PDB file of C-alpha atoms and ligand atoms in Angstrom:
ATOM      1  CA  MET P1055      -5.466  14.285   7.287  1.00  0.00           C
ATOM      2  CA  LYS P1056      -6.235  11.001   5.544  1.00  0.00           C
ATOM      3  CA  ILE P1057      -6.347   7.939   7.763  1.00  0.00           C
ATOM      4  CA  ILE P1058      -5.246   5.214   5.361  1.00  0.00           C
ATOM      5  CA  ALA P1059      -6.116   1.612   6.243  1.00  0.00           C
ATOM      6  CA  HIS P1060      -2.705  -0.025   5.858  1.00  0.00           C
ATOM      7  CA  ARG P1061      -3.017  -3.597   4.491  1.00  0.00           C
ATOM      8  CA  GLY P1062      -6.662  -3.210   5.585  1.00  0.00           C
ATOM      9  CA  ALA P1063      -7.464  -2.917   9.278  1.00  0.00           C
ATOM     10  CA  SER P1064      -4.388  -5.049   9.838  1.00  0.00           C
ATOM     11  CA  GLY P1065      -4.065  -4.347  13.556  1.00  0.00           C
ATOM     12  CA  TYR P1066      -7.352  -6.161  14.100  1.00  0.00           C
ATOM     13  CA  ALA P1067      -7.390  -8.800  11.340  1.00  0.00           C
ATOM     14  CA  PRO P1068      -4.682 -10.612   9.357  1.00  0.00           C
ATOM     15  CA  GLU P1069      -3.009  -8.118   7.014  1.00  0.00           C
ATOM     16  CA  ASN P1070      -3.932  -7.949   3.318  1.00  0.00           C
ATOM     17  CA  THR P1071      -6.783 -10.458   3.726  1.00  0.00           C
ATOM     18  CA  LEU P1072     -10.440 -10.012   2.809  1.00  0.00           C
ATOM     19  CA  LYS P1073     -11.220  -9.958   6.516  1.00  0.00           C
ATOM     20  CA  ALA P1074      -8.891  -7.010   7.073  1.00  0.00           C
ATOM     21  CA  PHE P1075     -10.371  -5.064   4.155  1.00  0.00           C
ATOM     22  CA  GLU P1076     -13.958  -5.840   5.169  1.00  0.00           C
ATOM     23  CA  LEU P1077     -13.224  -4.643   8.659  1.00  0.00           C
ATOM     24  CA  ALA P1078     -11.617  -1.408   7.426  1.00  0.00           C
ATOM     25  CA  VAL P1079     -14.744  -0.672   5.373  1.00  0.00           C
ATOM     26  CA  LYS P1080     -16.919  -1.440   8.391  1.00  0.00           C
ATOM     27  CA  MET P1081     -14.825   0.965  10.452  1.00  0.00           C
ATOM     28  CA  GLY P1082     -15.539   3.751   7.971  1.00  0.00           C
ATOM     29  CA  SER P1083     -12.256   3.861   6.026  1.00  0.00           C
ATOM     30  CA  ARG P1084     -12.280   5.658   2.707  1.00  0.00           C
ATOM     31  CA  ASP P1085      -8.554   5.448   2.027  1.00  0.00           C
ATOM     32  CA  PHE P1086      -6.796   2.125   1.604  1.00  0.00           C
ATOM     33  CA  GLU P1087      -3.357   0.681   0.962  1.00  0.00           C
ATOM     34  CA  PHE P1088      -2.357  -2.824  -0.084  1.00  0.00           C
ATOM     35  CA  ASP P1089       0.666  -4.604  -1.522  1.00  0.00           C
ATOM     36  CA  LEU P1090       0.682  -6.281  -4.899  1.00  0.00           C
ATOM     37  CA  HIS P1091       2.434  -9.407  -6.143  1.00  0.00           C
ATOM     38  CA  ARG P1092       1.867 -11.823  -9.061  1.00  0.00           C
ATOM     39  CA  THR P1093       1.546 -15.588  -9.040  1.00  0.00           C
ATOM     40  CA  ARG P1094       3.318 -17.905 -11.479  1.00  0.00           C
ATOM     41  CA  ASP P1095       0.172 -18.019 -13.615  1.00  0.00           C
ATOM     42  CA  GLY P1096      -0.138 -14.242 -13.776  1.00  0.00           C
ATOM     43  CA  ILE P1097      -2.742 -13.487 -11.103  1.00  0.00           C
ATOM     44  CA  LEU P1098      -2.351 -10.177  -9.241  1.00  0.00           C
ATOM     45  CA  VAL P1099      -2.729 -10.738  -5.506  1.00  0.00           C
ATOM     46  CA  ALA P1100      -2.511  -8.768  -2.258  1.00  0.00           C
ATOM     47  CA  HIS P1101       0.255  -9.799   0.147  1.00  0.00           C
ATOM     48  CA  HIS P1102       3.140  -7.960   1.748  1.00  0.00           C
ATOM     49  CA  ASP P1103       6.099 -10.311   1.545  1.00  0.00           C
ATOM     50  CA  PHE P1104       7.510 -12.005  -1.543  1.00  0.00           C
ATOM     51  CA  ASP P1105       7.340 -15.329   0.266  1.00  0.00           C
ATOM     52  CA  LEU P1106       5.071 -16.952   2.841  1.00  0.00           C
ATOM     53  CA  LYS P1107       7.571 -17.562   5.636  1.00  0.00           C
ATOM     54  CA  ARG P1108       6.320 -14.872   8.011  1.00  0.00           C
ATOM     55  CA  THR P1109       2.591 -15.086   7.320  1.00  0.00           C
ATOM     56  CA  ALA P1110       2.219 -18.854   6.850  1.00  0.00           C
ATOM     57  CA  ALA P1111       5.473 -20.451   8.026  1.00  0.00           C
ATOM     58  CA  THR P1112       5.794 -21.937   4.547  1.00  0.00           C
ATOM     59  CA  ASP P1113       8.930 -21.766   2.489  1.00  0.00           C
ATOM     60  CA  ALA P1114       7.353 -20.790  -0.822  1.00  0.00           C
ATOM     61  CA  LYS P1115       7.541 -17.718  -3.014  1.00  0.00           C
ATOM     62  CA  ILE P1116       4.409 -16.187  -4.546  1.00  0.00           C
ATOM     63  CA  ALA P1117       6.168 -15.933  -7.922  1.00  0.00           C
ATOM     64  CA  GLU P1118       6.675 -19.719  -7.909  1.00  0.00           C
ATOM     65  CA  LEU P1119       3.099 -20.745  -7.035  1.00  0.00           C
ATOM     66  CA  THR P1120      -0.014 -20.876  -9.190  1.00  0.00           C
ATOM     67  CA  TYR P1121      -3.035 -19.162  -7.689  1.00  0.00           C
ATOM     68  CA  ALA P1122      -4.662 -22.568  -7.199  1.00  0.00           C
ATOM     69  CA  GLU P1123      -1.695 -23.560  -5.036  1.00  0.00           C
ATOM     70  CA  LEU P1124      -1.462 -20.235  -3.225  1.00  0.00           C
ATOM     71  CA  LYS P1125      -5.100 -20.066  -2.227  1.00  0.00           C
ATOM     72  CA  GLU P1126      -4.773 -23.240  -0.144  1.00  0.00           C
ATOM     73  CA  ILE P1127      -2.271 -21.581   2.225  1.00  0.00           C
ATOM     74  CA  ASN P1128      -3.403 -19.953   5.488  1.00  0.00           C
ATOM     75  CA  VAL P1129      -1.821 -16.492   5.642  1.00  0.00           C
ATOM     76  CA  ALA P1130      -3.566 -15.752   8.938  1.00  0.00           C
ATOM     77  CA  ALA P1131      -1.390 -18.370  10.639  1.00  0.00           C
ATOM     78  CA  HIS P1132       0.949 -15.695  12.030  1.00  0.00           C
ATOM     79  CA  PHE P1133      -1.856 -13.548  13.468  1.00  0.00           C
ATOM     80  CA  SER P1134      -2.291 -14.889  16.998  1.00  0.00           C
ATOM     81  CA  LYS P1135      -5.433 -12.785  17.704  1.00  0.00           C
ATOM     82  CA  ASP P1136      -7.275 -14.482  14.848  1.00  0.00           C
ATOM     83  CA  PRO P1137      -5.402 -17.299  13.072  1.00  0.00           C
ATOM     84  CA  ALA P1138      -8.493 -18.813  11.392  1.00  0.00           C
ATOM     85  CA  PHE P1139      -7.916 -19.635   7.719  1.00  0.00           C
ATOM     86  CA  GLN P1140      -7.560 -16.693   5.358  1.00  0.00           C
ATOM     87  CA  ARG P1141      -6.136 -16.987   1.864  1.00  0.00           C
ATOM     88  CA  VAL P1142      -4.147 -14.499  -0.191  1.00  0.00           C
ATOM     89  CA  PRO P1143      -6.854 -12.602  -2.087  1.00  0.00           C
ATOM     90  CA  ARG P1144      -6.859 -11.759  -5.776  1.00  0.00           C
ATOM     91  CA  LEU P1145      -6.721  -8.059  -6.572  1.00  0.00           C
ATOM     92  CA  GLU P1146     -10.285  -8.006  -7.890  1.00  0.00           C
ATOM     93  CA  GLU P1147     -11.582  -9.576  -4.672  1.00  0.00           C
ATOM     94  CA  VAL P1148      -9.943  -6.842  -2.618  1.00  0.00           C
ATOM     95  CA  LEU P1149     -11.443  -4.196  -4.864  1.00  0.00           C
ATOM     96  CA  GLU P1150     -14.927  -5.692  -4.706  1.00  0.00           C
ATOM     97  CA  ILE P1151     -14.789  -4.916  -0.999  1.00  0.00           C
ATOM     98  CA  VAL P1152     -12.968  -1.617  -0.818  1.00  0.00           C
ATOM     99  CA  GLU P1153     -13.765   0.178  -4.055  1.00  0.00           C
ATOM    100  CA  PRO P1154     -17.396   1.098  -3.269  1.00  0.00           C
ATOM    101  CA  ALA P1155     -16.211   2.774  -0.049  1.00  0.00           C
ATOM    102  CA  ALA P1156     -12.972   4.199  -1.378  1.00  0.00           C
ATOM    103  CA  SER P1157     -12.079   7.722  -2.327  1.00  0.00           C
ATOM    104  CA  TRP P1158      -8.367   6.904  -2.617  1.00  0.00           C
ATOM    105  CA  LEU P1159      -6.516   3.631  -3.117  1.00  0.00           C
ATOM    106  CA  ASN P1160      -2.786   3.084  -2.905  1.00  0.00           C
ATOM    107  CA  PHE P1161      -1.575   0.098  -4.920  1.00  0.00           C
ATOM    108  CA  GLU P1162       1.956  -0.623  -3.734  1.00  0.00           C
ATOM    109  CA  ILE P1163       3.718  -2.822  -6.268  1.00  0.00           C
ATOM    110  CA  LYS P1164       6.302  -5.055  -4.634  1.00  0.00           C
ATOM    111  CA  ASN P1165       8.766  -5.705  -7.423  1.00  0.00           C
ATOM    112  CA  ASP P1166      12.291  -5.523  -6.042  1.00  0.00           C
ATOM    113  CA  GLY P1167      14.793  -6.468  -8.716  1.00  0.00           C
ATOM    114  CA  ASN P1168      11.940  -6.705 -11.249  1.00  0.00           C
ATOM    115  CA  VAL P1169      10.967 -10.132  -9.927  1.00  0.00           C
ATOM    116  CA  TYR P1170       7.622  -9.778 -11.741  1.00  0.00           C
ATOM    117  CA  PRO P1171       8.582  -8.556 -15.233  1.00  0.00           C
ATOM    118  CA  GLY P1172       5.683  -6.681 -16.819  1.00  0.00           C
ATOM    119  CA  ILE P1173       3.618  -6.317 -13.629  1.00  0.00           C
ATOM    120  CA  GLU P1174       3.317  -2.571 -14.275  1.00  0.00           C
ATOM    121  CA  GLY P1175       1.591  -3.282 -17.599  1.00  0.00           C
ATOM    122  CA  ASP P1176      -0.636  -5.901 -15.971  1.00  0.00           C
ATOM    123  CA  LEU P1177      -1.841  -3.437 -13.356  1.00  0.00           C
ATOM    124  CA  LEU P1178      -2.312  -0.706 -15.911  1.00  0.00           C
ATOM    125  CA  ALA P1179      -4.376  -2.998 -18.152  1.00  0.00           C
ATOM    126  CA  PHE P1180      -6.506  -3.836 -15.132  1.00  0.00           C
ATOM    127  CA  LEU P1181      -7.031  -0.163 -14.262  1.00  0.00           C
ATOM    128  CA  ARG P1182      -7.711   0.901 -17.851  1.00  0.00           C
ATOM    129  CA  LEU P1183     -10.690  -1.460 -17.924  1.00  0.00           C
ATOM    130  CA  ARG P1184     -12.061   0.364 -14.859  1.00  0.00           C
ATOM    131  CA  PRO P1185     -11.939   4.132 -15.484  1.00  0.00           C
ATOM    132  CA  ALA P1186     -13.567   5.100 -12.153  1.00  0.00           C
ATOM    133  CA  LEU P1187     -10.990   3.024 -10.303  1.00  0.00           C
ATOM    134  CA  PHE P1188      -8.162   4.489 -12.413  1.00  0.00           C
ATOM    135  CA  GLU P1189      -9.124   7.950 -11.100  1.00  0.00           C
ATOM    136  CA  LYS P1190      -8.887   6.882  -7.452  1.00  0.00           C
ATOM    137  CA  ALA P1191      -5.743   4.778  -7.820  1.00  0.00           C
ATOM    138  CA  VAL P1192      -2.311   5.973  -6.729  1.00  0.00           C
ATOM    139  CA  VAL P1193       0.521   3.567  -7.544  1.00  0.00           C
ATOM    140  CA  SER P1194       3.804   3.373  -5.651  1.00  0.00           C
ATOM    141  CA  SER P1195       6.801   1.076  -5.377  1.00  0.00           C
ATOM    142  CA  PHE P1196      10.019   0.960  -3.406  1.00  0.00           C
ATOM    143  CA  ASP P1197      11.599  -0.240  -6.635  1.00  0.00           C
ATOM    144  CA  PRO P1198      12.534   2.871  -8.663  1.00  0.00           C
ATOM    145  CA  GLY P1199      12.545   0.979 -11.961  1.00  0.00           C
ATOM    146  CA  THR P1200       8.940  -0.063 -11.344  1.00  0.00           C
ATOM    147  CA  ALA P1201       7.871   3.539 -10.755  1.00  0.00           C
ATOM    148  CA  ASP P1202       9.737   4.664 -13.898  1.00  0.00           C
ATOM    149  CA  ARG P1203       8.083   1.970 -15.990  1.00  0.00           C
ATOM    150  CA  CYS P1204       4.639   2.906 -14.663  1.00  0.00           C
ATOM    151  CA  ARG P1205       5.192   6.482 -15.716  1.00  0.00           C
ATOM    152  CA  GLY P1206       6.573   5.362 -19.095  1.00  0.00           C
ATOM    153  CA  LEU P1207       3.429   3.332 -19.734  1.00  0.00           C
ATOM    154  CA  SER P1208       0.943   6.022 -18.719  1.00  0.00           C
ATOM    155  CA  PRO P1209       1.311   9.776 -18.316  1.00  0.00           C
ATOM    156  CA  ALA P1210      -2.141   9.831 -16.667  1.00  0.00           C
ATOM    157  CA  LEU P1211      -1.500   7.267 -13.934  1.00  0.00           C
ATOM    158  CA  ARG P1212      -1.290   8.867 -10.485  1.00  0.00           C
ATOM    159  CA  LEU P1213       1.989   7.973  -8.794  1.00  0.00           C
ATOM    160  CA  ALA P1214       3.453   8.317  -5.319  1.00  0.00           C
ATOM    161  CA  TYR P1215       7.185   8.437  -4.748  1.00  0.00           C
ATOM    162  CA  LEU P1216       8.094   5.867  -2.083  1.00  0.00           C
ATOM    163  CA  ASN P1217      11.471   5.542  -0.392  1.00  0.00           C
ATOM    164  CA  HIS P1218      12.757   4.005   2.812  1.00  0.00           C
ATOM    165  CA  GLY P1219      16.359   5.164   2.592  1.00  0.00           C
ATOM    166  CA  LEU P1220      15.787   8.882   3.087  1.00  0.00           C
ATOM    167  CA  SER P1221      17.671  11.461   5.120  1.00  0.00           C
ATOM    168  CA  ALA P1222      17.774  15.267   5.156  1.00  0.00           C
ATOM    169  CA  VAL P1223      20.908  15.153   2.986  1.00  0.00           C
ATOM    170  CA  LEU P1224      19.284  12.883   0.427  1.00  0.00           C
ATOM    171  CA  LEU P1225      16.009  14.815   0.304  1.00  0.00           C
ATOM    172  CA  PRO P1226      16.888  17.141  -2.637  1.00  0.00           C
ATOM    173  CA  VAL P1227      17.803  14.109  -4.776  1.00  0.00           C
ATOM    174  CA  ALA P1228      14.606  12.330  -3.734  1.00  0.00           C
ATOM    175  CA  LEU P1229      12.500  15.367  -4.601  1.00  0.00           C
ATOM    176  CA  LYS P1230      14.164  15.455  -8.019  1.00  0.00           C
ATOM    177  CA  LYS P1231      13.357  11.776  -8.559  1.00  0.00           C
ATOM    178  CA  ALA P1232       9.767  12.308  -7.451  1.00  0.00           C
ATOM    179  CA  LYS P1233       9.439  15.187  -9.922  1.00  0.00           C
ATOM    180  CA  ALA P1234      11.016  13.100 -12.676  1.00  0.00           C
ATOM    181  CA  ILE P1235       8.161  10.598 -12.407  1.00  0.00           C
ATOM    182  CA  SER P1236       5.582  13.392 -11.945  1.00  0.00           C
ATOM    183  CA  ALA P1237       4.525  11.925  -8.624  1.00  0.00           C
ATOM    184  CA  GLU P1238       1.737  13.725  -6.813  1.00  0.00           C
ATOM    185  CA  ASN P1239       2.488  12.142  -3.447  1.00  0.00           C
ATOM    186  CA  PHE P1240       5.645  11.587  -1.435  1.00  0.00           C
ATOM    187  CA  HIS P1241       5.551   8.637   0.988  1.00  0.00           C
ATOM    188  CA  PHE P1242       8.076   7.786   3.676  1.00  0.00           C
ATOM    189  CA  ASN P1243       8.488   6.388   7.199  1.00  0.00           C
ATOM    190  CA  PHE P1244       6.854   8.634   9.805  1.00  0.00           C
ATOM    191  CA  ARG P1245       9.950   8.458  12.005  1.00  0.00           C
ATOM    192  CA  LEU P1246      11.722  10.630   9.425  1.00  0.00           C
ATOM    193  CA  ALA P1247       9.011  13.307   9.363  1.00  0.00           C
ATOM    194  CA  GLY P1248      10.852  15.576  11.836  1.00  0.00           C
ATOM    195  CA  LEU P1249      14.147  15.267   9.979  1.00  0.00           C
ATOM    196  CA  LEU P1250      12.834  15.646   6.459  1.00  0.00           C
ATOM    197  CA  ASN P1251      10.892  18.874   6.813  1.00  0.00           C
ATOM    198  CA  VAL P1252       7.363  18.140   5.715  1.00  0.00           C
ATOM    199  CA  ALA P1253       6.763  21.798   4.815  1.00  0.00           C
ATOM    200  CA  GLU P1254       9.649  21.729   2.310  1.00  0.00           C
ATOM    201  CA  ILE P1255       8.270  18.607   0.618  1.00  0.00           C
ATOM    202  CA  LYS P1256       4.823  20.164   0.399  1.00  0.00           C
ATOM    203  CA  LYS P1257       6.317  23.389  -0.950  1.00  0.00           C
ATOM    204  CA  ALA P1258       7.920  21.303  -3.687  1.00  0.00           C
ATOM    205  CA  GLY P1259       4.376  20.366  -4.732  1.00  0.00           C
ATOM    206  CA  PHE P1260       3.788  16.951  -3.148  1.00  0.00           C
ATOM    207  CA  ARG P1261       1.201  15.626  -0.763  1.00  0.00           C
ATOM    208  CA  VAL P1262       2.938  13.866   2.110  1.00  0.00           C
ATOM    209  CA  CYS P1263       1.784  10.523   3.514  1.00  0.00           C
ATOM    210  CA  VAL P1264       3.757   8.641   6.154  1.00  0.00           C
ATOM    211  CA  TYR P1265       3.823   5.027   7.355  1.00  0.00           C
ATOM    212  CA  THR P1266       3.095   3.241   9.659  1.00  0.00           C
ATOM    213  CA  VAL P1267       1.540   5.303  12.443  1.00  0.00           C
ATOM    214  CA  ASN P1268      -0.070   3.098  15.076  1.00  0.00           C
ATOM    215  CA  GLU P1269      -0.050   5.361  18.145  1.00  0.00           C
ATOM    216  CA  LYS P1270      -2.469   8.237  18.580  1.00  0.00           C
ATOM    217  CA  ASN P1271       0.158  10.647  19.909  1.00  0.00           C
ATOM    218  CA  ASP P1272       2.258  10.039  16.773  1.00  0.00           C
ATOM    219  CA  ALA P1273      -0.826  10.572  14.594  1.00  0.00           C
ATOM    220  CA  LEU P1274      -1.496  13.903  16.304  1.00  0.00           C
ATOM    221  CA  ARG P1275       2.148  14.897  15.892  1.00  0.00           C
ATOM    222  CA  MET P1276       1.975  14.110  12.170  1.00  0.00           C
ATOM    223  CA  LYS P1277      -1.184  16.193  11.849  1.00  0.00           C
ATOM    224  CA  GLU P1278       0.535  19.106  13.542  1.00  0.00           C
ATOM    225  CA  MET P1279       3.452  18.823  11.118  1.00  0.00           C
ATOM    226  CA  GLY P1280       1.056  19.200   8.215  1.00  0.00           C
ATOM    227  CA  VAL P1281       1.208  15.616   6.970  1.00  0.00           C
ATOM    228  CA  ASP P1282      -1.620  14.905   4.488  1.00  0.00           C
ATOM    229  CA  GLY P1283      -2.126  11.241   5.331  1.00  0.00           C
ATOM    230  CA  ILE P1284      -1.013   8.499   7.692  1.00  0.00           C
ATOM    231  CA  PHE P1285      -0.927   4.810   6.893  1.00  0.00           C
ATOM    232  CA  THR P1286      -2.148   2.964   9.956  1.00  0.00           C
ATOM    233  CA  ASN P1287      -3.035  -0.585  10.938  1.00  0.00           C
ATOM    234  CA  TYR P1288      -5.719   0.895  13.229  1.00  0.00           C
ATOM    235  CA  PRO P1289      -8.228   2.904  11.174  1.00  0.00           C
ATOM    236  CA  ASP P1290      -9.888   4.069  14.414  1.00  0.00           C
ATOM    237  CA  ILE P1291      -6.613   5.559  15.664  1.00  0.00           C
ATOM    238  CA  MET P1292      -8.093   9.046  15.955  1.00  0.00           C
ATOM    239  CA  GLY P1293     -11.383   7.930  17.527  1.00  0.00           C
ATOM    240  CA  THR P1294     -14.312   5.798  16.525  1.00  0.00           C
ATOM    241  CA  ASN P1295     -15.684   7.960  13.701  1.00  0.00           C
ATOM    242  CA  ALA P1296     -12.367   9.174  12.397  1.00  0.00           C
ATOM    243  CA  ALA P1297     -11.451   6.378   9.980  1.00  0.00           C
ATOM    244  CA  ASN P1298     -12.453   8.728   7.177  1.00  0.00           C
ATOM    245  CA  SER P1299     -11.321  12.051   8.602  1.00  0.00           C
ATOM    246  CA  GLU P1300      -9.750  14.410   6.069  1.00  0.00           C
TER     247      GLU P1300
HETATM  248  O1  G3P R1485       3.268   2.126   1.131  1.00  0.00           O
HETATM  249  C1  G3P R1485       3.499   2.512   2.447  1.00  0.00           C
HETATM  250  C2  G3P R1485       4.018   1.366   3.287  1.00  0.00           C
HETATM  251  O2  G3P R1485       3.106   0.316   3.216  1.00  0.00           O
HETATM  252  C3  G3P R1485       5.375   0.908   2.884  1.00  0.00           C
HETATM  253  O3  G3P R1485       5.912  -0.051   3.735  1.00  0.00           O
HETATM  254  O4  G3P R1485       6.712  -2.305   4.196  1.00  0.00           O
HETATM  255  O5  G3P R1485       4.475  -1.609   4.967  1.00  0.00           O
HETATM  256  O6  G3P R1485       4.878  -2.007   2.561  1.00  0.00           O
HETATM  257  P1  G3P R1485       5.464  -1.563   3.867  1.00  0.00           P
HETATM  258 CA1   CA R1486       2.802  -1.444   1.727  1.00  0.00          CA
END
């Protein structure tokens, strides 16, 4: 089972910051997840929320700031264990750290309501310039239009179907949608794993990864269910040398 460093080692360092990614690498992670946004001047950056209220107590949206403005804001401010200044990193800065260690990288595009028109093409252009990275990259988005556009732009791009509104009743429809975009992975909240029947999803041809598993007993339960990967804020969740366990 993959142990995927979720927003870096974000249980120990401020999420989606260089510090969190450096720490995940240090802890032995080989599988990584981060969230993508785009600044007003077109820079792809890693951050979870569309705005900076939660991470920096600042009422500003990433889409409305230039990178020069954004990089002055401390997005570690919310992280009481270590609030020392950390900026929102550019995508290439994140990759400089994680790519040499990575065997698998999940780029989650945050693009609800297509707030970043053309971001799919921007990411694809970035990946096409880096063929080795393209091979390791798996792109996902909660926004179905974003996933559709990714597939429309590239039949070769590896995609994961991502949904937070799932139930057993809705599963057949979700599987159909995942097939329609030729996703190889199926990602959902781990609390639904019992209800959704992991075996059925795998039988349909998908690898199953679940988020966000931060307790060891839940991680073991997911492993028993046959889950292929867990997103976790604690890459050492299974023990000190298990950040890269397959
Ligand atoms: O991509 C898996 C997981 O990260 C989705 O949830 O809200 O943590 O981005 P969220
Ligand atoms: Ca995410």
